[in-house]
Amino acid sequence: MLIDLVLASLVTTLFVTPSLQDPAVMQTFNLWSVGVWAAITVIPAAFFGFTPGMAVVGIRVARLDGAQMVGIWRAVVRGALTFVIIPAAIRNIDGRSWLDRLTGTVVIRMR
């Protein structure tokens, strides 16, 4: 998640110049960063099963029913629950988080 957040901030910097002394500019920058983070989290996860950060660390998301793509709705729910952080941090004995159980997905290692 940290890699995705840093990437979102870097991409946002291309369009909105941050100014630490100006709270209004920083609020705009932060709002755009959240939007970019949502885009780079939901779209790749829906179609490819991983975000850029997940690809770097070698993990991906797969559906439990064996379908090829995670799908847009599952990816949106995963992104929204990841944004809240608590459901992503609480895990059961199998190591699956609340967001995995709610969306019928599992995180697996690629390598």
PDB file of C-alpha atoms in Angstrom:
ATOM      1  CA  MET A   1       0.000   0.000   0.000  1.00  0.00           C
ATOM      2  CA  LEU A   2       2.852   2.364   0.785  1.00  0.00           C
ATOM      3  CA  ILE A   3       4.305   1.925  -2.705  1.00  0.00           C
ATOM      4  CA  ASP A   4       0.915   2.711  -4.246  1.00  0.00           C
ATOM      5  CA  LEU A   5       0.545   5.815  -2.057  1.00  0.00           C
ATOM      6  CA  VAL A   6       4.000   7.101  -3.018  1.00  0.00           C
ATOM      7  CA  LEU A   7       3.284   6.439  -6.703  1.00  0.00           C
ATOM      8  CA  ALA A   8      -0.037   8.285  -6.433  1.00  0.00           C
ATOM      9  CA  SER A   9       1.718  11.274  -4.859  1.00  0.00           C
ATOM     10  CA  LEU A  10       4.372  11.310  -7.568  1.00  0.00           C
ATOM     11  CA  VAL A  11       1.769  11.163 -10.340  1.00  0.00           C
ATOM     12  CA  THR A  12      -0.252  13.914  -8.654  1.00  0.00           C
ATOM     13  CA  THR A  13       2.883  16.070  -8.475  1.00  0.00           C
ATOM     14  CA  LEU A  14       2.934  16.093 -12.291  1.00  0.00           C
ATOM     15  CA  PHE A  15      -0.375  17.991 -12.310  1.00  0.00           C
ATOM     16  CA  VAL A  16      -0.588  19.819  -8.949  1.00  0.00           C
ATOM     17  CA  THR A  17       2.495  21.403  -7.440  1.00  0.00           C
ATOM     18  CA  PRO A  18       2.501  20.911  -3.666  1.00  0.00           C
ATOM     19  CA  SER A  19       3.177  23.944  -1.472  1.00  0.00           C
ATOM     20  CA  LEU A  20       3.667  23.136   2.199  1.00  0.00           C
ATOM     21  CA  GLN A  21       3.068  26.764   3.193  1.00  0.00           C
ATOM     22  CA  ASP A  22      -0.347  26.963   1.487  1.00  0.00           C
ATOM     23  CA  PRO A  23      -3.023  24.792   3.159  1.00  0.00           C
ATOM     24  CA  ALA A  24      -5.498  25.245   0.294  1.00  0.00           C
ATOM     25  CA  VAL A  25      -2.999  23.962  -2.262  1.00  0.00           C
ATOM     26  CA  MET A  26      -2.082  21.033  -0.018  1.00  0.00           C
ATOM     27  CA  GLN A  27      -5.749  20.162   0.480  1.00  0.00           C
ATOM     28  CA  THR A  28      -6.228  20.122  -3.288  1.00  0.00           C
ATOM     29  CA  PHE A  29      -3.049  18.069  -3.700  1.00  0.00           C
ATOM     30  CA  ASN A  30      -4.193  15.544  -1.090  1.00  0.00           C
ATOM     31  CA  LEU A  31      -7.656  15.185  -2.621  1.00  0.00           C
ATOM     32  CA  TRP A  32      -6.169  14.587  -6.057  1.00  0.00           C
ATOM     33  CA  SER A  33      -3.678  12.106  -4.565  1.00  0.00           C
ATOM     34  CA  VAL A  34      -6.516  10.082  -3.038  1.00  0.00           C
ATOM     35  CA  GLY A  35      -8.274  10.032  -6.416  1.00  0.00           C
ATOM     36  CA  VAL A  36      -5.112   8.918  -8.212  1.00  0.00           C
ATOM     37  CA  TRP A  37      -4.517   6.284  -5.518  1.00  0.00           C
ATOM     38  CA  ALA A  38      -8.058   4.972  -6.017  1.00  0.00           C
ATOM     39  CA  ALA A  39      -7.509   4.772  -9.776  1.00  0.00           C
ATOM     40  CA  ILE A  40      -4.161   2.967  -9.554  1.00  0.00           C
ATOM     41  CA  THR A  41      -5.595   0.607  -6.955  1.00  0.00           C
ATOM     42  CA  VAL A  42      -9.012  -0.260  -8.384  1.00  0.00           C
ATOM     43  CA  ILE A  43      -8.417  -0.414 -12.153  1.00  0.00           C
ATOM     44  CA  PRO A  44      -5.324  -2.671 -12.213  1.00  0.00           C
ATOM     45  CA  ALA A  45      -6.718  -4.889  -9.437  1.00  0.00           C
ATOM     46  CA  ALA A  46      -9.984  -5.330 -11.324  1.00  0.00           C
ATOM     47  CA  PHE A  47      -8.406  -6.313 -14.631  1.00  0.00           C
ATOM     48  CA  PHE A  48      -4.969  -7.731 -13.762  1.00  0.00           C
ATOM     49  CA  GLY A  49      -5.335  -8.811 -10.130  1.00  0.00           C
ATOM     50  CA  PHE A  50      -2.619  -6.581  -8.704  1.00  0.00           C
ATOM     51  CA  THR A  51      -1.728  -2.961  -8.078  1.00  0.00           C
ATOM     52  CA  PRO A  52       1.713  -1.544  -8.946  1.00  0.00           C
ATOM     53  CA  GLY A  53       2.727  -1.960  -5.288  1.00  0.00           C
ATOM     54  CA  MET A  54       1.512  -5.565  -5.227  1.00  0.00           C
ATOM     55  CA  ALA A  55       3.513  -6.293  -8.395  1.00  0.00           C
ATOM     56  CA  VAL A  56       6.678  -4.942  -6.784  1.00  0.00           C
ATOM     57  CA  VAL A  57       6.336  -7.162  -3.706  1.00  0.00           C
ATOM     58  CA  GLY A  58       5.143 -10.189  -5.698  1.00  0.00           C
ATOM     59  CA  ILE A  59       1.549 -10.669  -4.584  1.00  0.00           C
ATOM     60  CA  ARG A  60      -1.795 -10.576  -6.371  1.00  0.00           C
ATOM     61  CA  VAL A  61      -5.501 -10.885  -5.699  1.00  0.00           C
ATOM     62  CA  ALA A  62      -7.465 -13.877  -6.984  1.00  0.00           C
ATOM     63  CA  ARG A  63     -11.105 -14.808  -6.780  1.00  0.00           C
ATOM     64  CA  LEU A  64     -11.996 -17.899  -4.787  1.00  0.00           C
ATOM     65  CA  ASP A  65     -14.400 -19.124  -7.469  1.00  0.00           C
ATOM     66  CA  GLY A  66     -11.531 -19.384  -9.981  1.00  0.00           C
ATOM     67  CA  ALA A  67     -12.654 -16.610 -12.364  1.00  0.00           C
ATOM     68  CA  GLN A  68      -9.885 -14.911 -14.339  1.00  0.00           C
ATOM     69  CA  MET A  69     -10.549 -11.288 -13.344  1.00  0.00           C
ATOM     70  CA  VAL A  70     -11.309  -9.914  -9.910  1.00  0.00           C
ATOM     71  CA  GLY A  71     -13.915  -7.601 -11.434  1.00  0.00           C
ATOM     72  CA  ILE A  72     -14.631  -3.930 -10.977  1.00  0.00           C
ATOM     73  CA  TRP A  73     -17.112  -4.227  -8.103  1.00  0.00           C
ATOM     74  CA  ARG A  74     -14.862  -6.456  -6.022  1.00  0.00           C
ATOM     75  CA  ALA A  75     -11.935  -4.135  -6.706  1.00  0.00           C
ATOM     76  CA  VAL A  76     -13.975  -1.078  -5.684  1.00  0.00           C
ATOM     77  CA  VAL A  77     -15.030  -2.735  -2.417  1.00  0.00           C
ATOM     78  CA  ARG A  78     -11.432  -3.838  -1.750  1.00  0.00           C
ATOM     79  CA  GLY A  79     -10.173  -0.301  -2.439  1.00  0.00           C
ATOM     80  CA  ALA A  80     -12.803   1.314  -0.216  1.00  0.00           C
ATOM     81  CA  LEU A  81     -12.112  -1.075   2.652  1.00  0.00           C
ATOM     82  CA  THR A  82      -8.357  -0.678   2.218  1.00  0.00           C
ATOM     83  CA  PHE A  83      -8.856   3.088   2.469  1.00  0.00           C
ATOM     84  CA  VAL A  84     -10.487   2.548   5.881  1.00  0.00           C
ATOM     85  CA  ILE A  85      -7.451   0.353   6.852  1.00  0.00           C
ATOM     86  CA  ILE A  86      -9.043  -1.493   9.813  1.00  0.00           C
ATOM     87  CA  PRO A  87     -10.800  -4.211   7.726  1.00  0.00           C
ATOM     88  CA  ALA A  88      -7.558  -4.801   5.833  1.00  0.00           C
ATOM     89  CA  ALA A  89      -5.539  -5.124   9.040  1.00  0.00           C
ATOM     90  CA  ILE A  90      -7.793  -7.608  10.865  1.00  0.00           C
ATOM     91  CA  ARG A  91      -7.125 -11.170   9.739  1.00  0.00           C
ATOM     92  CA  ASN A  92      -8.593 -14.564  10.556  1.00  0.00           C
ATOM     93  CA  ILE A  93      -6.692 -17.786  11.201  1.00  0.00           C
ATOM     94  CA  ASP A  94      -6.283 -18.391   7.437  1.00  0.00           C
ATOM     95  CA  GLY A  95      -4.606 -14.999   7.023  1.00  0.00           C
ATOM     96  CA  ARG A  96      -7.536 -13.575   5.045  1.00  0.00           C
ATOM     97  CA  SER A  97      -8.650 -10.052   5.896  1.00  0.00           C
ATOM     98  CA  TRP A  98     -12.216  -8.816   6.240  1.00  0.00           C
ATOM     99  CA  LEU A  99     -12.048  -7.319   2.772  1.00  0.00           C
ATOM    100  CA  ASP A 100     -11.036 -10.693   1.306  1.00  0.00           C
ATOM    101  CA  ARG A 101     -13.919 -12.432   3.048  1.00  0.00           C
ATOM    102  CA  LEU A 102     -16.438  -9.782   1.967  1.00  0.00           C
ATOM    103  CA  THR A 103     -15.362  -9.880  -1.675  1.00  0.00           C
ATOM    104  CA  GLY A 104     -14.663 -13.604  -2.044  1.00  0.00           C
ATOM    105  CA  THR A 105     -10.991 -13.042  -2.857  1.00  0.00           C
ATOM    106  CA  VAL A 106      -7.633 -14.102  -1.504  1.00  0.00           C
ATOM    107  CA  VAL A 107      -4.140 -12.591  -1.730  1.00  0.00           C
ATOM    108  CA  ILE A 108      -1.579 -15.020  -3.145  1.00  0.00           C
ATOM    109  CA  ARG A 109       2.157 -14.902  -3.820  1.00  0.00           C
ATOM    110  CA  MET A 110       3.266 -14.679  -7.473  1.00  0.00           C
ATOM    111  CA  ARG A 111       6.835 -15.853  -6.870  1.00  0.00           C
TER     112      ARG A 111
END
